[in-house]
Amino acid sequence: MKTQIAIVGAGPAGLLLGHLLRAEGIDAVIVERASADYVLGRIRAGVLERTTTRLLDRLGLGARMHAEGLPHDGFHLTDGERLIRIDIAALTGRQVVVYGQTELTRDLMEAAPGRGLHIIYEAADVALFDVDSDAPYLTYSKGGRSHRIDAAFICGCDGFHGPSRKAMPAAVAASFEKLYPFGWLGILSDVPPCNHELIYANHERGFALASMRSATRSRYYVQVPLNEKLDNWPDDRIWDELAIRLGPETAAQMTRGPALEKSIAPLRSFVFEPMRHGRLMLAGDSAHIVPPTGAKGLNLAASDVHYLSEALIRHFRHGDSDAIAGYSKKALARIWKSERFSWQLTRLMHRFPDNDAFDRRMQLADLDYIASSVAAQTVIAENYVGLPL
Ligand code: RFL
Ligand code: PHB
């Protein structure tokens, strides 16, 4: 098969990129290792910045997000005792929208056939070749046969564990990584949220987050040690721990229910540079990871593909390849600022095993300062709603 752009991975980055290219009449084919149901079964992000919602609107695919998504004017930080509201609407004039990654992914997947975006699911053994030549290609196997796709460019949107980043020669690349000594245990339950806005809590026992997917579906997280076993956390223990960490006022509003999904995700900061080599470009989690504390991962994937689609469109429309050459630098400038924000918020809100009493007092003083300073709240708000493209 021959196409203009071969995309590896049908997560948010690959799907959004495919649609943005198709909207300009550029041919794109996505190869995805998993089945559509498997991709939709992964419970992940929940908070969309305006840069992300605007992309969906531009594609004319925002109807369900506007109907079912929950616009939020603010969120809360707490030290387990008092709530500090960050009024993002008043401080920045913008909102965020709570709309699950699974819903956004479903909207993009369902619209694909009608827009000529070809997605090949269950494509095994994807391998990339000749990415530094004018004729890159990839191969995959499906149905017991091996297949080949020739393309003008290959876009690696295959997440942290995919093959695209590994196809970049080590000699031209550098990676930067920070592993955190804890993970987030997430629980999804069909109970009403405890608050109409998100609450990020720093309790002496560790971090907790109260989030949601809808007026009847809640998403909560608690910080747990790295390598913690899910078996150690029956539902009741999670609810008890949330009640302690979120504080008595919030706990009084919390409805408990059975877990629809429970999982533990490790926390990591990671950046890979550069994001382009020859005719291979990376976007989303394949090039960078942020800890989920700032809700930036999916939104960064969206801003990457915004830059990348613009560069590819300029190449095909105007024969201008400067934009492709400049893609990595442009995307990385925004990525590093989101890395910084996610890292800072993670440090502010979590209990680190080597924290001593002084470190704890520093966190509390930081929260106290934020509570009293509009300037400090503005810094948090403007990062949370998303920096300009
Ligand atoms: P994805 O979503 O990982 O998609 C990559 C796709 O590539 C496929 N793939 C392959 N395909 C073909 N061949 C191979 N060999 C392949 N290997 C992999 C995979 O099957 C998959 O379908 O990456 P993408 O598109 O870059 O999107 C990134 C986001 O998914 C991620 O950044 C966010 O989920 C992060 N994140 C959050 N982001 C936010 O913006 N706001 C949030 O509130 C938020 N909360 C979260 C999060 C991530 C979490 N976890 C579990 C990591 C909460 C959690 C708990
Ligand atoms: C979520 O609802 O899954 C969520 C919300 C905010 C975050 C991370 C995850 O910062």
Coordinates of C-alpha atoms and ligand atoms in Angstrom, one line a residue:
M1 CA 0.0 0.0 0.0
K2 CA 1.1 3.6 -0.7
T3 CA 0.0 6.6 1.2
Q4 CA 1.2 10.2 2.0
I5 CA 1.4 9.8 5.8
A6 CA 1.7 6.5 7.7
I7 CA 0.8 6.9 11.3
V8 CA 1.7 4.4 14.0
G9 CA -0.8 4.3 16.8
A10 CA -4.5 5.1 17.1
G11 CA -4.4 6.9 20.5
P12 CA -5.4 10.5 20.7
A13 CA -2.2 11.7 19.0
G14 CA -2.5 9.4 16.0
L15 CA -6.3 9.8 15.6
L16 CA -6.2 13.6 15.9
L17 CA -3.3 13.9 13.4
G18 CA -5.0 11.6 10.9
H19 CA -8.2 13.7 11.0
L20 CA -6.3 17.0 10.8
L21 CA -4.5 15.7 7.7
R22 CA -7.6 14.3 6.1
A23 CA -9.4 17.6 6.6
E24 CA -6.8 19.1 4.2
G25 CA -7.1 16.3 1.7
I26 CA -3.9 14.6 2.7
D27 CA -3.9 10.8 2.6
A28 CA -3.2 9.1 5.9
V29 CA -3.3 5.5 7.2
I30 CA -3.0 4.5 10.8
V31 CA -1.6 1.1 12.0
E32 CA -2.7 0.2 15.5
R33 CA -1.4 -2.8 17.4
A34 CA -4.5 -3.3 19.6
S35 CA -8.2 -3.7 18.7
A36 CA -10.5 -0.7 18.8
D37 CA -12.2 -2.1 22.0
Y38 CA -8.9 -2.5 23.7
V39 CA -7.9 1.1 23.0
L40 CA -11.3 2.3 24.3
G41 CA -11.0 0.2 27.4
R42 CA -8.0 2.1 28.7
I43 CA -9.2 4.6 31.3
R44 CA -6.8 7.6 31.2
A45 CA -7.1 11.4 30.9
G46 CA -10.1 13.4 31.9
V47 CA -9.3 17.1 31.5
L48 CA -9.1 18.9 28.2
E49 CA -7.5 22.3 27.6
R50 CA -9.0 24.8 25.2
T51 CA -6.2 24.0 22.7
T52 CA -7.5 20.4 22.6
T53 CA -11.2 21.3 22.5
R54 CA -10.5 23.8 19.7
L55 CA -8.9 21.1 17.6
L56 CA -12.0 18.9 17.9
D57 CA -14.2 21.9 17.0
R58 CA -12.1 22.7 14.0
L59 CA -12.6 19.2 12.8
G60 CA -16.4 19.5 13.4
L61 CA -16.2 16.7 15.9
G62 CA -16.9 18.5 19.1
A63 CA -20.7 18.1 19.3
R64 CA -20.8 15.3 21.9
M65 CA -18.0 16.9 23.9
H66 CA -20.1 20.1 24.1
A67 CA -23.3 18.1 25.0
E68 CA -21.8 15.7 27.5
G69 CA -18.5 17.3 28.7
L70 CA -18.4 19.3 31.9
P71 CA -16.9 22.8 31.6
H72 CA -15.0 23.7 34.7
D73 CA -14.2 27.2 36.0
G74 CA -11.9 26.1 38.7
F75 CA -10.3 23.4 40.8
H76 CA -9.1 23.0 44.3
L77 CA -5.8 22.3 46.1
T78 CA -6.1 21.1 49.7
D79 CA -3.7 20.2 52.6
G80 CA -6.4 17.9 54.0
E81 CA -7.9 20.7 56.1
R82 CA -8.9 23.7 53.9
L83 CA -9.8 23.9 50.2
I84 CA -7.8 26.5 48.2
R85 CA -9.8 27.3 45.0
I86 CA -7.9 28.2 41.9
D87 CA -10.5 30.2 39.9
I88 CA -9.1 29.5 36.5
A89 CA -12.0 31.3 34.7
A90 CA -11.5 34.5 36.7
L91 CA -7.7 34.4 36.5
T92 CA -7.3 33.4 32.9
G93 CA -10.7 34.0 31.2
R94 CA -10.7 30.3 30.2
Q95 CA -12.2 27.0 31.2
V96 CA -11.2 23.4 31.0
V97 CA -13.6 20.6 29.9
V98 CA -13.9 17.3 31.8
Y99 CA -14.4 14.8 29.0
G100 CA -12.8 11.3 29.2
Q101 CA -10.0 10.3 26.9
T102 CA -12.1 7.2 26.0
E103 CA -15.0 9.4 24.8
L104 CA -12.7 11.7 22.7
T105 CA -11.1 8.6 21.2
R106 CA -14.5 7.1 20.4
D107 CA -15.6 10.2 18.6
L108 CA -12.4 10.3 16.5
M109 CA -12.6 6.5 15.8
E110 CA -16.2 6.6 14.8
A111 CA -15.7 9.6 12.4
A112 CA -12.7 8.0 10.7
P113 CA -14.4 5.8 8.0
G114 CA -16.7 8.7 6.9
R115 CA -13.6 11.0 6.4
G116 CA -11.5 8.5 4.5
L117 CA -9.1 7.9 7.5
H118 CA -8.1 4.3 7.2
I119 CA -7.3 2.6 10.5
I120 CA -5.8 -0.9 10.5
Y121 CA -6.4 -2.4 13.9
E122 CA -4.6 -5.5 15.3
A123 CA -1.5 -4.8 13.2
A124 CA 1.3 -6.8 14.8
D125 CA 5.1 -6.5 14.6
V126 CA 5.1 -2.9 13.2
A127 CA 8.6 -2.1 12.0
L128 CA 9.9 1.2 10.5
F129 CA 12.5 1.3 7.7
D130 CA 14.7 3.8 5.8
V131 CA 13.3 6.8 7.8
D132 CA 16.3 8.9 6.8
S133 CA 15.8 8.3 3.1
D134 CA 13.2 9.9 0.8
A135 CA 11.3 6.6 0.7
P136 CA 10.5 5.4 4.2
Y137 CA 8.2 2.5 4.8
L138 CA 6.8 0.3 7.5
T139 CA 5.8 -3.3 7.7
Y140 CA 3.3 -5.1 9.9
S141 CA 1.6 -8.5 10.0
K142 CA -2.0 -9.2 10.1
G143 CA -4.1 -12.3 9.4
G144 CA -1.0 -14.5 9.0
R145 CA 0.4 -12.2 6.2
S146 CA 3.0 -9.5 6.2
H147 CA 2.1 -6.1 4.7
R148 CA 4.1 -3.0 3.7
I149 CA 3.1 0.7 3.6
D150 CA 5.2 3.1 1.7
A151 CA 4.8 6.8 2.7
A152 CA 6.3 10.2 2.2
F153 CA 6.5 10.5 6.0
I154 CA 6.0 8.3 9.0
C155 CA 4.5 9.7 12.2
G156 CA 5.2 7.8 15.4
C157 CA 2.2 8.3 17.7
D158 CA 2.6 4.9 19.3
G159 CA 3.0 5.9 23.0
F160 CA 5.8 5.3 25.4
H161 CA 6.4 1.7 24.5
G162 CA 6.0 1.8 20.7
P163 CA 8.6 1.1 18.1
S164 CA 8.9 4.6 16.5
R165 CA 11.2 6.3 19.1
K166 CA 13.5 3.2 18.9
A167 CA 13.8 3.8 15.1
M168 CA 15.6 7.1 15.8
P169 CA 19.4 6.5 15.7
A170 CA 20.8 6.7 19.2
A171 CA 23.7 8.9 18.0
V172 CA 21.4 11.8 17.2
A173 CA 19.1 11.5 20.2
A174 CA 19.1 12.4 23.9
S175 CA 16.5 11.5 26.5
F176 CA 15.8 13.0 29.9
E177 CA 14.0 11.1 32.6
K178 CA 12.8 11.3 36.2
L179 CA 11.1 8.4 37.8
Y180 CA 9.0 9.1 40.9
P181 CA 9.1 6.6 43.8
F182 CA 5.3 6.1 43.8
G183 CA 2.3 5.5 41.5
W184 CA -1.4 6.5 41.3
L185 CA -4.0 3.9 42.1
G186 CA -7.2 4.9 40.2
I187 CA -10.8 3.9 40.8
L188 CA -13.7 4.5 38.5
S189 CA -17.2 4.2 40.0
D190 CA -20.8 5.0 39.1
V191 CA -21.4 7.4 41.9
P192 CA -21.9 11.1 41.8
P193 CA -18.7 13.2 42.3
C194 CA -18.1 14.5 45.8
N195 CA -17.6 18.1 44.5
H196 CA -18.5 19.8 41.2
E197 CA -14.8 20.6 40.7
L198 CA -11.6 18.6 41.0
I199 CA -9.8 18.4 44.3
Y200 CA -6.0 17.7 44.5
A201 CA -5.0 16.8 48.1
N202 CA -1.7 16.7 49.8
H203 CA -2.2 14.8 53.0
E204 CA 0.5 13.6 55.4
R205 CA -0.4 10.1 54.2
G206 CA 0.1 11.0 50.6
F207 CA -1.7 12.5 47.6
A208 CA -5.3 12.0 46.6
L209 CA -7.4 13.3 43.7
A210 CA -11.1 13.6 43.4
S211 CA -12.1 13.8 39.7
M212 CA -15.1 12.7 37.6
R213 CA -16.3 11.7 34.2
S214 CA -19.9 12.9 34.5
A215 CA -22.6 13.8 37.0
T216 CA -23.0 10.1 37.8
R217 CA -19.5 8.7 37.4
S218 CA -16.5 9.5 39.6
R219 CA -12.8 9.0 39.1
Y220 CA -10.5 9.0 42.2
Y221 CA -6.8 8.4 42.7
V222 CA -4.6 7.8 45.7
Q223 CA -0.8 7.8 45.8
V224 CA 0.6 4.4 46.5
P225 CA 4.2 3.1 46.8
L226 CA 5.8 1.9 43.6
N227 CA 5.3 -1.8 43.1
E228 CA 2.2 -1.8 45.3
K229 CA -0.2 -4.7 44.5
L230 CA -3.8 -4.0 43.5
D231 CA -4.8 -7.0 45.7
N232 CA -3.8 -5.0 48.7
W233 CA -6.5 -2.4 47.9
P234 CA -10.0 -3.8 48.2
D235 CA -12.6 -1.1 47.4
D236 CA -13.3 -0.3 51.0
R237 CA -9.7 0.4 51.7
I238 CA -9.5 2.8 48.8
W239 CA -12.7 4.7 50.0
D240 CA -11.4 4.8 53.5
E241 CA -8.0 6.2 52.4
L242 CA -9.7 8.8 50.1
A243 CA -11.9 9.9 53.0
I244 CA -8.8 10.6 55.2
R245 CA -6.7 12.3 52.5
L246 CA -9.4 14.5 51.0
G247 CA -10.4 15.7 54.5
P248 CA -13.6 15.5 56.6
E249 CA -15.6 18.1 54.7
T250 CA -15.1 16.4 51.3
A251 CA -15.4 12.9 52.8
A252 CA -18.9 13.9 54.1
Q253 CA -19.9 14.5 50.4
M254 CA -18.4 11.3 49.0
T255 CA -20.6 8.5 47.9
R256 CA -19.0 5.1 47.9
G257 CA -19.7 2.4 45.3
P258 CA -18.1 -0.7 43.6
A259 CA -15.1 -0.1 41.3
L260 CA -15.8 -0.4 37.6
E261 CA -12.1 -0.2 37.0
K262 CA -9.0 -0.2 39.2
S263 CA -5.4 0.2 38.1
I264 CA -2.0 1.5 39.2
A265 CA 0.0 3.8 37.0
P266 CA 3.6 4.7 37.7
L267 CA 4.6 8.3 37.5
R268 CA 7.4 9.5 35.2
S269 CA 8.8 12.6 33.6
F270 CA 10.5 11.9 30.2
V271 CA 11.5 13.9 27.2
F272 CA 13.2 12.6 24.0
E273 CA 15.0 15.0 21.7
P274 CA 14.8 15.6 18.8
M275 CA 11.3 14.7 17.7
R276 CA 12.2 14.4 14.1
H277 CA 14.8 12.4 12.2
G278 CA 14.7 12.4 8.4
R279 CA 11.1 11.5 7.5
L280 CA 10.1 10.2 10.9
M281 CA 8.3 12.5 13.3
L282 CA 7.3 11.6 16.9
A283 CA 4.2 13.1 18.6
G284 CA 2.5 12.5 22.0
D285 CA 3.6 9.9 24.6
S286 CA 6.1 8.4 22.1
A287 CA 8.3 11.5 22.7
H288 CA 7.4 12.6 26.2
I289 CA 5.7 11.6 29.4
V290 CA 4.5 13.8 32.2
P291 CA 3.2 12.7 35.6
P292 CA -0.6 13.1 35.5
T293 CA -0.7 15.7 38.3
G294 CA -1.2 18.6 35.9
A295 CA -3.5 16.8 33.5
K296 CA -1.1 17.6 30.6
G297 CA -0.4 14.3 28.8
L298 CA -3.3 14.2 26.4
N299 CA -3.2 17.9 25.9
L300 CA 0.5 17.8 24.9
A301 CA -0.3 15.1 22.4
A302 CA -2.9 17.4 20.9
S303 CA -0.5 20.4 20.8
D304 CA 2.2 18.3 19.1
V305 CA -0.2 17.2 16.4
H306 CA -1.3 20.7 15.9
Y307 CA 2.3 21.8 15.1
L308 CA 2.9 18.6 13.1
S309 CA -0.2 18.8 11.0
E310 CA 0.6 22.5 10.2
A311 CA 4.1 21.5 9.1
L312 CA 2.9 18.6 6.9
I313 CA 0.2 20.7 5.4
R314 CA 2.7 23.4 4.5
H315 CA 5.0 20.8 2.9
F316 CA 2.2 19.3 0.7
R317 CA 0.4 22.5 -0.1
H318 CA 3.3 24.9 -0.6
G319 CA 6.3 22.6 -1.0
D320 CA 7.7 24.4 2.1
S321 CA 9.8 22.0 4.2
D322 CA 11.2 24.5 6.7
A323 CA 8.2 23.9 8.9
I324 CA 9.0 20.2 9.1
A325 CA 12.6 21.0 9.9
G326 CA 11.4 23.3 12.7
Y327 CA 8.7 21.0 14.1
S328 CA 10.8 19.5 16.9
K329 CA 12.1 22.8 18.3
K330 CA 8.6 24.3 18.2
A331 CA 7.0 21.4 19.9
L332 CA 9.7 20.9 22.5
A333 CA 9.5 24.6 23.7
R334 CA 5.9 23.9 24.8
I335 CA 6.6 20.4 26.1
W336 CA 9.4 21.5 28.5
K337 CA 7.1 24.1 30.0
S338 CA 4.4 21.5 30.6
E339 CA 7.1 19.1 32.0
R340 CA 8.0 21.8 34.4
F341 CA 4.5 22.5 35.6
S342 CA 3.7 18.8 36.0
W343 CA 6.9 18.2 37.9
Q344 CA 6.3 21.2 40.2
L345 CA 2.7 20.2 41.0
T346 CA 3.8 16.6 41.6
R347 CA 6.5 17.8 44.0
L348 CA 4.1 20.2 45.8
M349 CA 1.3 17.6 46.2
H350 CA 3.0 14.2 46.9
R351 CA 4.7 12.6 49.9
F352 CA 8.2 11.5 48.9
P353 CA 9.7 8.6 50.9
D354 CA 12.7 10.7 51.8
N355 CA 10.7 13.8 52.8
D356 CA 11.5 14.9 56.3
A357 CA 9.5 17.2 58.6
F358 CA 11.2 20.2 57.0
D359 CA 10.1 19.2 53.5
R360 CA 6.6 18.8 54.8
R361 CA 6.6 22.3 56.3
M362 CA 7.9 23.6 53.0
Q363 CA 4.9 22.1 51.1
L364 CA 2.5 23.5 53.7
A365 CA 4.1 26.9 53.5
D366 CA 3.9 26.7 49.7
L367 CA 0.1 25.9 49.9
D368 CA -0.4 28.6 52.4
Y369 CA 1.3 31.1 50.1
I370 CA -0.8 30.0 47.2
A371 CA -3.9 30.4 49.3
S372 CA -3.0 34.0 50.0
S373 CA -1.5 35.2 46.7
V374 CA -3.4 36.0 43.5
A375 CA -0.1 36.1 41.7
A376 CA 0.7 32.5 42.7
Q377 CA -2.8 31.3 41.8
T378 CA -2.5 33.0 38.4
V379 CA 0.7 31.1 37.7
I380 CA -1.0 27.8 38.5
A381 CA -4.2 28.7 36.6
E382 CA -2.4 29.8 33.4
N383 CA -0.4 26.6 33.2
Y384 CA -3.4 24.5 34.1
V385 CA -5.6 25.8 31.3
G386 CA -2.8 25.4 28.9
L387 CA -0.1 27.7 27.6
P388 CA -0.7 29.4 24.2
L389 CA 0.3 27.4 21.1
Ligands
RFL1 P1 -1.4 6.5 23.7 O1 -2.7 6.9 24.2 O2 -0.5 5.7 24.5 O3 -1.6 5.8 22.2 C1 -0.6 5.1 21.6 C2 -1.2 4.1 20.7 O4 -0.2 3.4 20.0 C3 -0.4 2.0 20.0 N1 0.8 1.3 19.9 C4 1.1 0.6 18.7 N2 0.5 0.6 17.5 C5 1.1 -0.2 16.6 N3 2.3 -0.9 16.8 C6 2.9 -0.9 18.0 N4 4.0 -1.6 18.2 C7 2.3 -0.1 19.0 N5 2.7 0.2 20.3 C8 1.8 1.0 20.8 C9 -1.1 1.8 21.4 O5 -1.9 0.6 21.4 C10 -1.9 3.1 21.5 O6 -3.3 2.9 21.0 O7 -0.5 7.8 23.3 P2 -0.9 9.3 22.7 O8 -1.8 9.1 21.5 O9 0.4 10.0 22.6 O10 -1.8 9.9 23.8 C11 -1.2 10.3 25.1 C12 -2.2 10.1 26.2 O11 -2.9 8.9 26.1 C13 -1.6 10.3 27.6 O12 -0.7 11.3 27.5 C14 -2.7 10.7 28.6 O13 -3.5 9.6 28.9 C15 -2.0 11.1 29.9 N6 -3.0 11.3 31.0 C16 -3.6 12.5 31.1 N7 -3.5 13.5 30.2 C17 -4.2 14.6 30.2 O14 -4.0 15.5 29.3 N8 -5.1 14.9 31.2 C18 -5.4 14.0 32.2 O15 -6.2 14.2 33.0 C19 -4.6 12.7 32.2 N9 -4.8 11.8 33.1 C20 -3.2 10.3 32.0 C21 -4.1 10.6 33.1 C22 -2.6 9.1 31.9 C23 -2.8 8.1 32.9 N10 -2.1 6.9 32.8 C24 -2.7 5.6 33.0 C25 -0.8 6.8 32.2 C26 -4.3 9.7 34.0 C27 -3.7 8.4 34.0 C28 -3.9 7.5 35.1
PHB2 C1 -8.7 12.2 35.6 O1 -9.9 12.5 35.8 O2 -8.4 11.0 35.2 C2 -7.6 13.1 35.9 C3 -8.0 14.4 36.2 C4 -6.9 15.3 36.5 C5 -5.6 14.9 36.5 C6 -5.3 13.6 36.2 C7 -6.3 12.7 35.9 O3 -4.7 15.8 36.8

